[in-house]
Amino acid sequence: MIAIIDYKAGNLASVSNAMDRLMSRYLITNRLADLDQADAIIFPGVGHAAPAMRDLQHNGLDTWLRSTRKPLLGICLGMQLLYESTTEGPTETLGILPGRLEKFDATRQKVPHMGWNTVDIQPGKEAHPLLRNIPSGTHFYHVHSYFAPVTAHTVATADYVHPFSAIAGRDNFMGVQFHPEKSGKAGEQLLRNFLDLVYGGMRTVTA
Amino acid sequence: MLAKRIIPCLDIKNGRTVKGVNFVGLVDAGDPVELAGRYSEEGADELVFLDITATNEKRKTLVELVRDIASHIRIPFTVGGGIRSVEEISALLLAGADKVSMNSSIVHDPELITRAADRFGSQCVVAAVDAKRTGDSWNVYINAGQKDTGRDAIDWCREVAGRGAGEILLTSMDRDGTKSGFDNELLSRISDVAPVPLIASGGAGTIDHCIDAITVGKADAVLAASIFHFREIEIADLKQSMHQAGIPVRL
């Protein structure tokens, strides 16, 4: 079972719909006991970082997330919260990945960055399990105003005036800035890759 | 690179897709979920659903339809038609819509834009503007194009962006249904003053019209209904031509 973390940071319908389409069992939850039972974690989220962090701390989820060894996929705000801090607030975030989020410069481009943008795989990261059957240059649907820096943990970048981390990973932790659940076939492939990574292709589907 | 978008628009009445035939009547054009799926497979980047139902049962039906659409399609979609309150917006977003578009209601109550943007984020809030040329300028019309507000369309677009709208859906009433091309002069002037993405609507008849809306009108996206409904233009052909014209698109 995949646990989709429910922490009052926006709308989970699109992620759970995507899990339904992939016929994956999931539970939307904020209970630590459920997370302990899960095979893997999807950490979604839209909205502001500060209230999201407060809700995670209130439920003890921040500590749990930092120490988990289960495969974890952060989506959009969920990815951003994996970093150390963000200028949104400013807010101290989970610190699983090094780096600080910055806001796009609204004098240089329209903010939020919204729409289908190409995602380019970093040299040497082509074999990342999330990228199976996803060529460099594939379009994914983005909606965000803050962006993660390009670091050693960057798996793929997107460019909106300057490059930023579109996919990042460290050990069991993975994050995507875009919305795979809204990114057509390519997004579905990425989510399928995550499930395959969790279940080793031995996934039992529920019809 | 950020792609320019192609957005088919579906008119919805009582839960079914309808299309106008020669401006007289509406004919049933099938199940919106099925049509949405077809467009999504053919390469549409987003979809817009415009509910033209005028009954008390409307909201409930629309929320159910949005839930059904969201469970089936994998691309973003916008819902519009008579939305007047933050509560209605909330219900539609929770059912799975990515954005809502509002037209007459924000003219009556411009603060609604700000309330919605503060609560849900600007990226959810689309300001739909119907404009008609009046001498040297363009006026904003409401109530499905029936009523001239006397407001200047360019000023209004600047205002909605300032109040927090994340996107402007601009329909030229002069061009709507004519298939004579978009009003690129108006689009370009709005693009210059409103710092948010601009969707061109009204007048699509050929592939070149769509290309001109982006290169001349400086639009970020092109919306059309009948050319896609009646398969006068295939989305794949349109995108291929845009690509050849040097416009970034998602192929």
Tab-separated table of C-alpha atoms in Angstrom:
chain	number	residue	atom	x	y	z
A	1	MET	CA	0.000	0.000	0.000
A	2	ILE	CA	1.145	3.518	-0.873
A	3	ALA	CA	0.555	6.165	1.789
A	4	ILE	CA	-0.386	9.562	0.381
A	5	ILE	CA	0.382	12.038	3.134
A	6	ASP	CA	-2.556	14.267	4.043
A	7	TYR	CA	-1.270	17.381	5.760
A	8	LYS	CA	-3.760	20.077	4.763
A	9	ALA	CA	-1.530	21.284	1.954
A	10	GLY	CA	-3.977	21.328	-0.861
A	11	ASN	CA	-5.817	18.966	-2.999
A	12	LEU	CA	-5.116	15.249	-3.044
A	13	ALA	CA	-7.773	14.318	-5.604
A	14	SER	CA	-5.461	14.449	-8.592
A	15	VAL	CA	-2.826	12.228	-6.952
A	16	SER	CA	-5.349	9.669	-5.730
A	17	ASN	CA	-7.029	9.665	-9.163
A	18	ALA	CA	-3.658	8.871	-10.722
A	19	MET	CA	-3.164	5.983	-8.274
A	20	ASP	CA	-6.617	4.696	-9.217
A	21	ARG	CA	-5.716	4.822	-12.912
A	22	LEU	CA	-2.544	2.853	-12.160
A	23	MET	CA	-4.622	0.427	-10.081
A	24	SER	CA	-2.385	0.893	-7.084
A	25	ARG	CA	-3.646	0.475	-3.538
A	26	TYR	CA	-3.253	3.652	-1.502
A	27	LEU	CA	-4.328	5.262	1.723
A	28	ILE	CA	-4.646	9.000	2.300
A	29	THR	CA	-3.438	9.490	5.844
A	30	ASN	CA	-1.556	11.568	8.385
A	31	ARG	CA	-1.267	8.787	11.000
A	32	LEU	CA	2.220	7.566	11.815
A	33	ALA	CA	0.908	4.014	12.326
A	34	ASP	CA	-0.358	3.981	8.732
A	35	LEU	CA	2.942	5.314	7.424
A	36	ASP	CA	4.775	2.550	9.309
A	37	GLN	CA	2.625	-0.021	7.468
A	38	ALA	CA	3.087	1.538	4.017
A	39	ASP	CA	5.358	0.182	1.293
A	40	ALA	CA	6.167	3.701	0.109
A	41	ILE	CA	5.167	7.314	0.580
A	42	ILE	CA	3.834	9.938	-1.785
A	43	PHE	CA	4.269	13.400	-0.327
A	44	PRO	CA	2.180	15.819	-2.408
A	45	GLY	CA	1.250	19.388	-1.687
A	46	VAL	CA	0.418	22.786	-3.054
A	47	GLY	CA	0.270	26.074	-1.210
A	48	HIS	CA	2.496	27.845	1.251
A	49	ALA	CA	5.500	26.220	2.932
A	50	ALA	CA	5.048	27.699	6.422
A	51	PRO	CA	1.566	26.330	7.264
A	52	ALA	CA	2.504	23.023	5.614
A	53	MET	CA	5.570	22.667	7.879
A	54	ARG	CA	3.515	23.613	10.940
A	55	ASP	CA	1.005	20.895	10.136
A	56	LEU	CA	3.780	18.311	9.637
A	57	GLN	CA	5.352	19.291	12.978
A	58	HIS	CA	2.002	19.235	14.758
A	59	ASN	CA	1.497	15.612	13.723
A	60	GLY	CA	5.111	14.499	14.257
A	61	LEU	CA	5.355	13.799	10.545
A	62	ASP	CA	8.515	15.899	10.121
A	63	THR	CA	10.577	13.611	12.343
A	64	TRP	CA	9.097	10.502	10.763
A	65	LEU	CA	9.851	11.746	7.235
A	66	ARG	CA	13.486	12.626	8.027
A	67	SER	CA	14.199	9.141	9.339
A	68	THR	CA	12.200	6.925	6.975
A	69	ARG	CA	13.982	4.390	4.758
A	70	LYS	CA	10.904	3.759	2.613
A	71	PRO	CA	10.829	5.035	-0.995
A	72	LEU	CA	9.378	8.544	-0.899
A	73	LEU	CA	8.217	10.705	-3.785
A	74	GLY	CA	7.695	14.399	-3.061
A	75	ILE	CA	5.531	16.254	-5.573
A	76	CYS	CA	5.622	20.048	-6.041
A	77	LEU	CA	5.516	21.549	-2.508
A	78	GLY	CA	6.293	18.050	-1.209
A	79	MET	CA	9.569	18.129	-3.147
A	80	GLN	CA	10.352	21.667	-2.015
A	81	LEU	CA	9.919	20.739	1.655
A	82	LEU	CA	12.665	18.109	1.312
A	83	TYR	CA	15.232	20.930	1.097
A	84	GLU	CA	16.735	22.833	4.041
A	85	SER	CA	14.819	26.077	3.789
A	86	THR	CA	12.805	28.375	1.574
A	87	THR	CA	12.609	32.131	1.211
A	88	GLU	CA	8.806	31.618	1.346
A	89	GLY	CA	8.119	32.821	4.878
A	90	PRO	CA	11.141	32.323	5.232
A	91	THR	CA	10.696	28.780	6.540
A	92	GLU	CA	13.040	26.069	7.782
A	93	THR	CA	12.037	22.872	6.009
A	94	LEU	CA	12.937	19.184	6.377
A	95	GLY	CA	16.617	19.390	5.438
A	96	ILE	CA	16.765	16.006	3.726
A	97	LEU	CA	18.341	17.609	0.650
A	98	PRO	CA	20.847	20.472	0.908
A	99	GLY	CA	19.825	23.816	-0.555
A	100	ARG	CA	17.493	26.757	-0.205
A	101	LEU	CA	14.432	27.519	-2.349
A	102	GLU	CA	14.209	30.948	-3.990
A	103	LYS	CA	11.328	32.730	-5.685
A	104	PHE	CA	11.358	33.383	-9.428
A	105	ASP	CA	12.141	37.007	-10.193
A	106	ALA	CA	8.787	38.486	-11.245
A	107	THR	CA	10.540	41.344	-13.020
A	108	ARG	CA	12.145	38.860	-15.408
A	109	GLN	CA	9.295	36.421	-16.086
A	110	LYS	CA	5.657	35.703	-15.400
A	111	VAL	CA	5.232	34.138	-11.944
A	112	PRO	CA	4.066	31.446	-11.252
A	113	HIS	CA	5.907	29.340	-13.792
A	114	MET	CA	2.877	27.562	-15.201
A	115	GLY	CA	2.571	25.123	-18.065
A	116	TRP	CA	4.351	22.369	-19.941
A	117	ASN	CA	8.118	22.698	-19.798
A	118	THR	CA	10.861	20.382	-20.978
A	119	VAL	CA	12.818	18.401	-18.394
A	120	ASP	CA	16.453	17.587	-19.234
A	121	ILE	CA	18.275	14.712	-17.586
A	122	GLN	CA	21.565	15.622	-15.910
A	123	PRO	CA	24.628	13.896	-17.394
A	124	GLY	CA	25.287	10.647	-15.502
A	125	LYS	CA	21.730	10.429	-14.092
A	126	GLU	CA	20.177	8.677	-17.097
A	127	ALA	CA	19.822	5.386	-15.214
A	128	HIS	CA	17.734	6.853	-12.384
A	129	PRO	CA	14.780	4.482	-11.852
A	130	LEU	CA	12.193	7.283	-12.127
A	131	LEU	CA	13.377	7.972	-15.695
A	132	ARG	CA	12.774	4.606	-17.315
A	133	ASN	CA	11.174	5.179	-20.759
A	134	ILE	CA	11.316	8.941	-20.252
A	135	PRO	CA	13.717	10.605	-22.691
A	136	SER	CA	15.523	13.831	-21.902
A	137	GLY	CA	13.504	16.798	-23.176
A	138	THR	CA	10.083	15.361	-22.226
A	139	HIS	CA	7.435	17.946	-21.294
A	140	PHE	CA	5.908	17.931	-17.793
A	141	TYR	CA	3.244	20.229	-16.319
A	142	HIS	CA	4.613	22.766	-13.811
A	143	VAL	CA	2.853	25.217	-11.477
A	144	HIS	CA	5.140	26.921	-8.956
A	145	SER	CA	6.629	30.228	-7.837
A	146	TYR	CA	9.649	28.923	-5.871
A	147	PHE	CA	12.404	26.745	-7.308
A	148	ALA	CA	15.112	24.410	-6.002
A	149	PRO	CA	18.767	25.002	-6.899
A	150	VAL	CA	20.728	22.693	-9.173
A	151	THR	CA	22.968	20.599	-6.892
A	152	ALA	CA	24.725	17.221	-6.851
A	153	HIS	CA	21.311	15.687	-5.998
A	154	THR	CA	19.669	17.079	-9.136
A	155	VAL	CA	18.517	14.310	-11.465
A	156	ALA	CA	16.943	16.524	-14.124
A	157	THR	CA	16.562	20.246	-14.707
A	158	ALA	CA	13.993	22.526	-16.270
A	159	ASP	CA	14.754	26.026	-17.488
A	160	TYR	CA	12.656	29.087	-16.714
A	161	VAL	CA	15.069	31.935	-17.435
A	162	HIS	CA	17.596	29.916	-15.438
A	163	PRO	CA	17.865	26.170	-14.755
A	164	PHE	CA	16.385	24.673	-11.580
A	165	SER	CA	15.936	21.176	-10.147
A	166	ALA	CA	12.921	19.524	-11.760
A	167	ILE	CA	13.754	16.061	-10.374
A	168	ALA	CA	16.024	15.448	-7.391
A	169	GLY	CA	16.977	12.374	-5.402
A	170	ARG	CA	19.073	11.119	-2.515
A	171	ASP	CA	18.939	7.497	-1.383
A	172	ASN	CA	15.249	6.600	-0.890
A	173	PHE	CA	14.124	10.242	-1.213
A	174	MET	CA	12.905	11.525	-4.584
A	175	GLY	CA	11.178	14.714	-5.555
A	176	VAL	CA	9.606	16.170	-8.673
A	177	GLN	CA	8.803	19.864	-8.991
A	178	PHE	CA	6.165	19.306	-11.690
A	179	HIS	CA	2.846	17.449	-11.399
A	180	PRO	CA	3.223	13.941	-12.858
A	181	GLU	CA	-0.471	13.325	-12.088
A	182	LYS	CA	-1.320	16.129	-14.570
A	183	SER	CA	1.403	15.428	-17.125
A	184	GLY	CA	-0.346	13.065	-19.510
A	185	LYS	CA	1.343	9.844	-20.567
A	186	ALA	CA	4.823	10.939	-19.508
A	187	GLY	CA	3.623	11.732	-16.000
A	188	GLU	CA	1.849	8.416	-15.743
A	189	GLN	CA	5.062	6.663	-16.844
A	190	LEU	CA	6.993	8.414	-14.081
A	191	LEU	CA	4.459	7.354	-11.454
A	192	ARG	CA	4.506	3.818	-12.833
A	193	ASN	CA	8.317	3.864	-12.556
A	194	PHE	CA	7.997	4.868	-8.901
A	195	LEU	CA	5.578	1.993	-8.240
A	196	ASP	CA	7.876	-0.431	-10.080
A	197	LEU	CA	10.768	0.753	-7.939
A	198	VAL	CA	8.686	0.081	-4.822
A	199	TYR	CA	7.305	-3.283	-5.873
A	200	GLY	CA	10.088	-4.460	-8.191
A	201	GLY	CA	7.616	-5.036	-10.996
A	202	MET	CA	5.810	-7.574	-8.765
A	203	ARG	CA	2.949	-5.236	-8.022
A	204	THR	CA	-0.403	-6.821	-7.288
A	205	VAL	CA	-3.000	-4.762	-9.040
A	206	THR	CA	-6.459	-4.373	-7.650
A	207	ALA	CA	-9.063	-4.138	-10.353
B	1	MET	CA	11.386	25.661	-22.976
B	2	LEU	CA	7.913	26.491	-21.754
B	3	ALA	CA	5.477	25.320	-24.438
B	4	LYS	CA	2.681	27.373	-25.985
B	5	ARG	CA	-0.604	25.602	-25.327
B	6	ILE	CA	-3.530	24.322	-27.391
B	7	ILE	CA	-6.785	24.300	-25.441
B	8	PRO	CA	-9.996	22.780	-26.799
B	9	CYS	CA	-13.111	24.253	-25.180
B	10	LEU	CA	-16.201	22.153	-24.435
B	11	ASP	CA	-19.588	23.744	-23.827
B	12	ILE	CA	-21.589	21.771	-21.294
B	13	LYS	CA	-25.344	21.769	-20.812
B	14	ASN	CA	-27.075	19.454	-18.321
B	15	GLY	CA	-23.953	17.328	-18.120
B	16	ARG	CA	-23.598	16.826	-21.891
B	17	THR	CA	-21.350	18.467	-24.459
B	18	VAL	CA	-23.275	20.728	-26.834
B	19	LYS	CA	-22.244	22.608	-29.911
B	20	GLY	CA	-23.908	25.385	-31.791
B	21	VAL	CA	-24.778	24.854	-35.417
B	22	ASN	CA	-24.872	28.020	-37.536
B	23	PHE	CA	-25.666	30.077	-34.447
B	24	VAL	CA	-29.232	28.748	-34.262
B	25	GLY	CA	-29.582	25.695	-32.126
B	26	LEU	CA	-27.510	23.475	-29.927
B	27	VAL	CA	-26.985	19.845	-30.758
B	28	ASP	CA	-25.806	17.133	-28.423
B	29	ALA	CA	-22.119	16.451	-29.039
B	30	GLY	CA	-21.765	13.567	-26.675
B	31	ASP	CA	-20.293	12.644	-23.364
B	32	PRO	CA	-17.861	15.313	-22.123
B	33	VAL	CA	-15.639	12.752	-20.411
B	34	GLU	CA	-15.306	10.776	-23.627
B	35	LEU	CA	-14.598	13.868	-25.722
B	36	ALA	CA	-12.117	15.135	-23.141
B	37	GLY	CA	-10.338	11.806	-23.291
B	38	ARG	CA	-10.140	12.011	-27.067
B	39	TYR	CA	-8.674	15.525	-26.974
B	40	SER	CA	-6.207	14.520	-24.293
B	41	GLU	CA	-5.011	11.562	-26.385
B	42	GLU	CA	-4.723	13.765	-29.462
B	43	GLY	CA	-2.319	16.123	-27.732
B	44	ALA	CA	-4.419	18.872	-26.133
B	45	ASP	CA	-2.368	20.586	-23.432
B	46	GLU	CA	-5.325	21.627	-21.283
B	47	LEU	CA	-9.099	21.649	-21.513
B	48	VAL	CA	-11.738	24.235	-20.692
B	49	PHE	CA	-15.278	23.217	-19.750
B	50	LEU	CA	-17.841	25.985	-19.937
B	51	ASP	CA	-21.137	25.157	-18.243
B	52	ILE	CA	-24.031	26.910	-19.950
B	53	THR	CA	-26.762	25.153	-17.958
B	54	ALA	CA	-29.217	27.595	-16.457
B	55	THR	CA	-31.061	25.636	-13.810
B	56	ASN	CA	-30.986	25.327	-10.047
B	57	GLU	CA	-29.605	21.810	-10.309
B	58	LYS	CA	-26.601	23.172	-12.149
B	59	ARG	CA	-23.963	23.241	-9.406
B	60	LYS	CA	-24.526	19.734	-8.169
B	61	THR	CA	-24.380	18.324	-11.675
B	62	LEU	CA	-21.254	20.311	-12.475
B	63	VAL	CA	-19.388	19.164	-9.367
B	64	GLU	CA	-20.244	15.559	-10.205
B	65	LEU	CA	-19.118	16.049	-13.781
B	66	VAL	CA	-15.838	17.614	-12.631
B	67	ARG	CA	-15.219	14.630	-10.369
B	68	ASP	CA	-15.854	12.278	-13.273
B	69	ILE	CA	-13.573	14.239	-15.635
B	70	ALA	CA	-10.786	14.430	-13.042
B	71	SER	CA	-10.802	10.690	-12.518
B	72	HIS	CA	-10.410	10.038	-16.240
B	73	ILE	CA	-8.105	12.649	-17.752
B	74	ARG	CA	-4.424	13.221	-17.044
B	75	ILE	CA	-4.037	16.848	-18.113
B	76	PRO	CA	-5.053	20.095	-16.388
B	77	PHE	CA	-8.528	21.504	-16.893
B	78	THR	CA	-10.460	24.686	-16.181
B	79	VAL	CA	-14.156	24.957	-15.365
B	80	GLY	CA	-16.272	28.059	-15.902
B	81	GLY	CA	-19.847	29.252	-16.165
B	82	GLY	CA	-21.730	31.274	-13.571
B	83	ILE	CA	-19.266	30.823	-10.694
B	84	ARG	CA	-19.916	33.540	-8.105
B	85	SER	CA	-18.406	32.586	-4.760
B	86	VAL	CA	-15.334	31.228	-3.016
B	87	GLU	CA	-17.495	28.317	-1.782
B	88	GLU	CA	-18.398	27.313	-5.337
B	89	ILE	CA	-14.729	27.577	-6.357
B	90	SER	CA	-13.711	25.437	-3.403
B	91	ALA	CA	-16.202	22.692	-4.325
B	92	LEU	CA	-15.000	22.597	-7.939
B	93	LEU	CA	-11.297	22.512	-7.004
B	94	LEU	CA	-11.878	19.783	-4.413
B	95	ALA	CA	-13.724	17.760	-7.054
B	96	GLY	CA	-10.539	17.887	-9.120
B	97	ALA	CA	-10.647	20.993	-11.349
B	98	ASP	CA	-7.258	22.682	-11.648
B	99	LYS	CA	-8.581	26.173	-12.337
B	100	VAL	CA	-11.870	28.043	-12.447
B	101	SER	CA	-12.715	30.814	-14.866
B	102	MET	CA	-15.011	33.689	-14.018
B	103	ASN	CA	-16.473	36.392	-16.205
B	104	SER	CA	-19.592	38.389	-15.205
B	105	SER	CA	-19.190	37.691	-11.479
B	106	ILE	CA	-15.784	39.382	-11.239
B	107	VAL	CA	-17.070	42.468	-13.042
B	108	HIS	CA	-19.837	42.750	-10.417
B	109	ASP	CA	-17.481	41.851	-7.580
B	110	PRO	CA	-13.802	42.420	-8.498
B	111	GLU	CA	-12.762	41.571	-4.924
B	112	LEU	CA	-13.793	37.971	-5.654
B	113	ILE	CA	-10.589	37.613	-7.700
B	114	THR	CA	-8.466	38.559	-4.702
B	115	ARG	CA	-10.430	36.412	-2.254
B	116	ALA	CA	-10.071	33.399	-4.535
B	117	ALA	CA	-6.374	34.030	-5.253
B	118	ASP	CA	-5.564	34.483	-1.548
B	119	ARG	CA	-7.307	31.265	-0.630
B	120	PHE	CA	-6.356	28.965	-3.517
B	121	GLY	CA	-3.443	30.679	-5.275
B	122	SER	CA	-3.425	32.782	-8.439
B	123	GLN	CA	-2.717	29.726	-10.580
B	124	CYS	CA	-6.330	28.551	-9.990
B	125	VAL	CA	-7.990	31.805	-10.991
B	126	VAL	CA	-8.683	32.538	-14.652
B	127	ALA	CA	-10.294	35.854	-15.571
B	128	ALA	CA	-12.452	35.405	-18.671
B	129	VAL	CA	-12.968	38.659	-20.566
B	130	ASP	CA	-15.387	39.094	-23.483
B	131	ALA	CA	-14.367	42.149	-25.515
B	132	LYS	CA	-16.011	43.957	-28.411
B	133	ARG	CA	-14.590	46.784	-30.455
B	134	THR	CA	-16.243	50.166	-29.936
B	135	GLY	CA	-14.606	52.773	-32.142
B	136	ASP	CA	-10.887	52.852	-31.371
B	137	SER	CA	-11.082	50.741	-28.248
B	138	TRP	CA	-12.723	47.608	-26.893
B	139	ASN	CA	-15.429	47.288	-24.247
B	140	VAL	CA	-15.990	44.480	-21.762
B	141	TYR	CA	-19.293	42.615	-22.167
B	142	ILE	CA	-20.958	40.381	-19.596
B	143	ASN	CA	-23.976	38.058	-19.307
B	144	ALA	CA	-22.776	35.881	-22.192
B	145	GLY	CA	-22.087	38.903	-24.360
B	146	GLN	CA	-25.517	40.478	-23.850
B	147	LYS	CA	-24.542	43.511	-21.796
B	148	ASP	CA	-21.991	46.248	-22.478
B	149	THR	CA	-20.347	47.268	-19.200
B	150	GLY	CA	-18.792	50.383	-20.736
B	151	ARG	CA	-15.439	49.333	-19.250
B	152	ASP	CA	-12.286	49.429	-21.343
B	153	ALA	CA	-11.084	45.859	-21.963
B	154	ILE	CA	-7.369	46.634	-21.765
B	155	ASP	CA	-7.767	48.510	-18.473
B	156	TRP	CA	-9.884	45.664	-17.113
B	157	CYS	CA	-7.263	43.060	-18.055
B	158	ARG	CA	-4.583	45.094	-16.287
B	159	GLU	CA	-6.865	45.301	-13.242
B	160	VAL	CA	-7.705	41.586	-13.037
B	161	ALA	CA	-4.003	40.686	-13.191
B	162	GLY	CA	-3.284	43.237	-10.447
B	163	ARG	CA	-6.030	41.757	-8.287
B	164	GLY	CA	-4.535	38.287	-8.501
B	165	ALA	CA	-5.893	36.505	-11.563
B	166	GLY	CA	-3.273	34.015	-12.745
B	167	GLU	CA	-4.373	33.927	-16.348
B	168	ILE	CA	-6.599	35.862	-18.776
B	169	LEU	CA	-8.921	34.138	-21.246
B	170	LEU	CA	-9.665	36.824	-23.813
B	171	THR	CA	-12.550	36.271	-26.229
B	172	SER	CA	-13.033	38.664	-29.123
B	173	MET	CA	-16.779	38.875	-29.648
B	174	ASP	CA	-16.184	40.466	-33.046
B	175	ARG	CA	-14.298	37.388	-34.192
B	176	ASP	CA	-16.082	34.643	-32.248
B	177	GLY	CA	-17.709	32.210	-34.663
B	178	THR	CA	-16.390	34.008	-37.779
B	179	LYS	CA	-13.316	31.806	-38.392
B	180	SER	CA	-11.584	34.927	-39.686
B	181	GLY	CA	-8.642	34.867	-37.280
B	182	PHE	CA	-8.034	36.122	-33.748
B	183	ASP	CA	-8.053	39.824	-32.849
B	184	ASN	CA	-4.269	40.033	-32.688
B	185	GLU	CA	-4.188	43.782	-32.171
B	186	LEU	CA	-6.232	43.464	-28.994
B	187	LEU	CA	-4.309	40.384	-27.818
B	188	SER	CA	-0.962	42.063	-28.318
B	189	ARG	CA	-2.026	45.203	-26.451
B	190	ILE	CA	-3.270	43.130	-23.515
B	191	SER	CA	-0.133	41.005	-23.519
B	192	ASP	CA	1.909	44.199	-23.162
B	193	VAL	CA	0.069	45.410	-20.045
B	194	ALA	CA	-0.997	42.233	-18.178
B	195	PRO	CA	1.906	40.262	-16.678
B	196	VAL	CA	0.062	36.918	-16.695
B	197	PRO	CA	-0.407	34.236	-19.374
B	198	LEU	CA	-2.926	35.175	-22.050
B	199	ILE	CA	-5.272	32.688	-23.759
B	200	ALA	CA	-6.556	33.767	-27.179
B	201	SER	CA	-10.160	32.897	-28.010
B	202	GLY	CA	-12.600	33.788	-30.782
B	203	GLY	CA	-11.899	33.551	-34.494
B	204	ALA	CA	-9.878	30.370	-35.018
B	205	GLY	CA	-10.444	29.043	-38.518
B	206	THR	CA	-7.077	27.891	-39.807
B	207	ILE	CA	-3.715	26.726	-38.549
B	208	ASP	CA	-2.181	30.057	-39.584
B	209	HIS	CA	-4.692	31.923	-37.422
B	210	CYS	CA	-3.449	29.991	-34.385
B	211	ILE	CA	0.190	30.657	-35.247
B	212	ASP	CA	-0.535	34.380	-35.718
B	213	ALA	CA	-2.262	34.580	-32.317
B	214	ILE	CA	1.050	33.547	-30.756
B	215	THR	CA	3.572	35.306	-32.999
B	216	VAL	CA	1.583	38.513	-33.653
B	217	GLY	CA	-0.910	38.518	-30.776
B	218	LYS	CA	1.755	37.379	-28.283
B	219	ALA	CA	-0.693	34.925	-26.703
B	220	ASP	CA	0.574	32.055	-24.542
B	221	ALA	CA	-2.208	29.682	-25.513
B	222	VAL	CA	-4.868	29.265	-28.179
B	223	LEU	CA	-8.396	28.163	-27.335
B	224	ALA	CA	-10.937	26.930	-29.862
B	225	ALA	CA	-14.091	24.838	-29.954
B	226	SER	CA	-15.653	24.134	-33.327
B	227	ILE	CA	-12.473	23.570	-35.362
B	228	PHE	CA	-11.626	20.717	-33.003
B	229	HIS	CA	-15.190	19.428	-32.512
B	230	PHE	CA	-15.778	19.132	-36.231
B	231	ARG	CA	-12.215	17.939	-36.862
B	232	GLU	CA	-11.566	20.797	-39.268
B	233	ILE	CA	-8.105	20.938	-37.727
B	234	GLU	CA	-6.394	17.998	-36.059
B	235	ILE	CA	-4.541	18.972	-32.911
B	236	ALA	CA	-1.495	16.934	-33.991
B	237	ASP	CA	-1.304	18.760	-37.354
B	238	LEU	CA	-1.692	22.120	-35.661
B	239	LYS	CA	1.115	21.396	-33.226
B	240	GLN	CA	3.395	20.102	-35.951
B	241	SER	CA	2.847	23.307	-37.955
B	242	MET	CA	3.477	25.449	-34.874
B	243	HIS	CA	6.682	23.519	-34.252
B	244	GLN	CA	7.793	24.127	-37.847
B	245	ALA	CA	7.019	27.824	-37.376
B	246	GLY	CA	9.516	27.855	-34.502
B	247	ILE	CA	6.953	27.945	-31.675
B	248	PRO	CA	7.793	25.714	-28.682
B	249	VAL	CA	5.061	23.074	-28.338
B	250	ARG	CA	4.628	19.744	-26.592
B	251	LEU	CA	4.624	17.177	-29.389
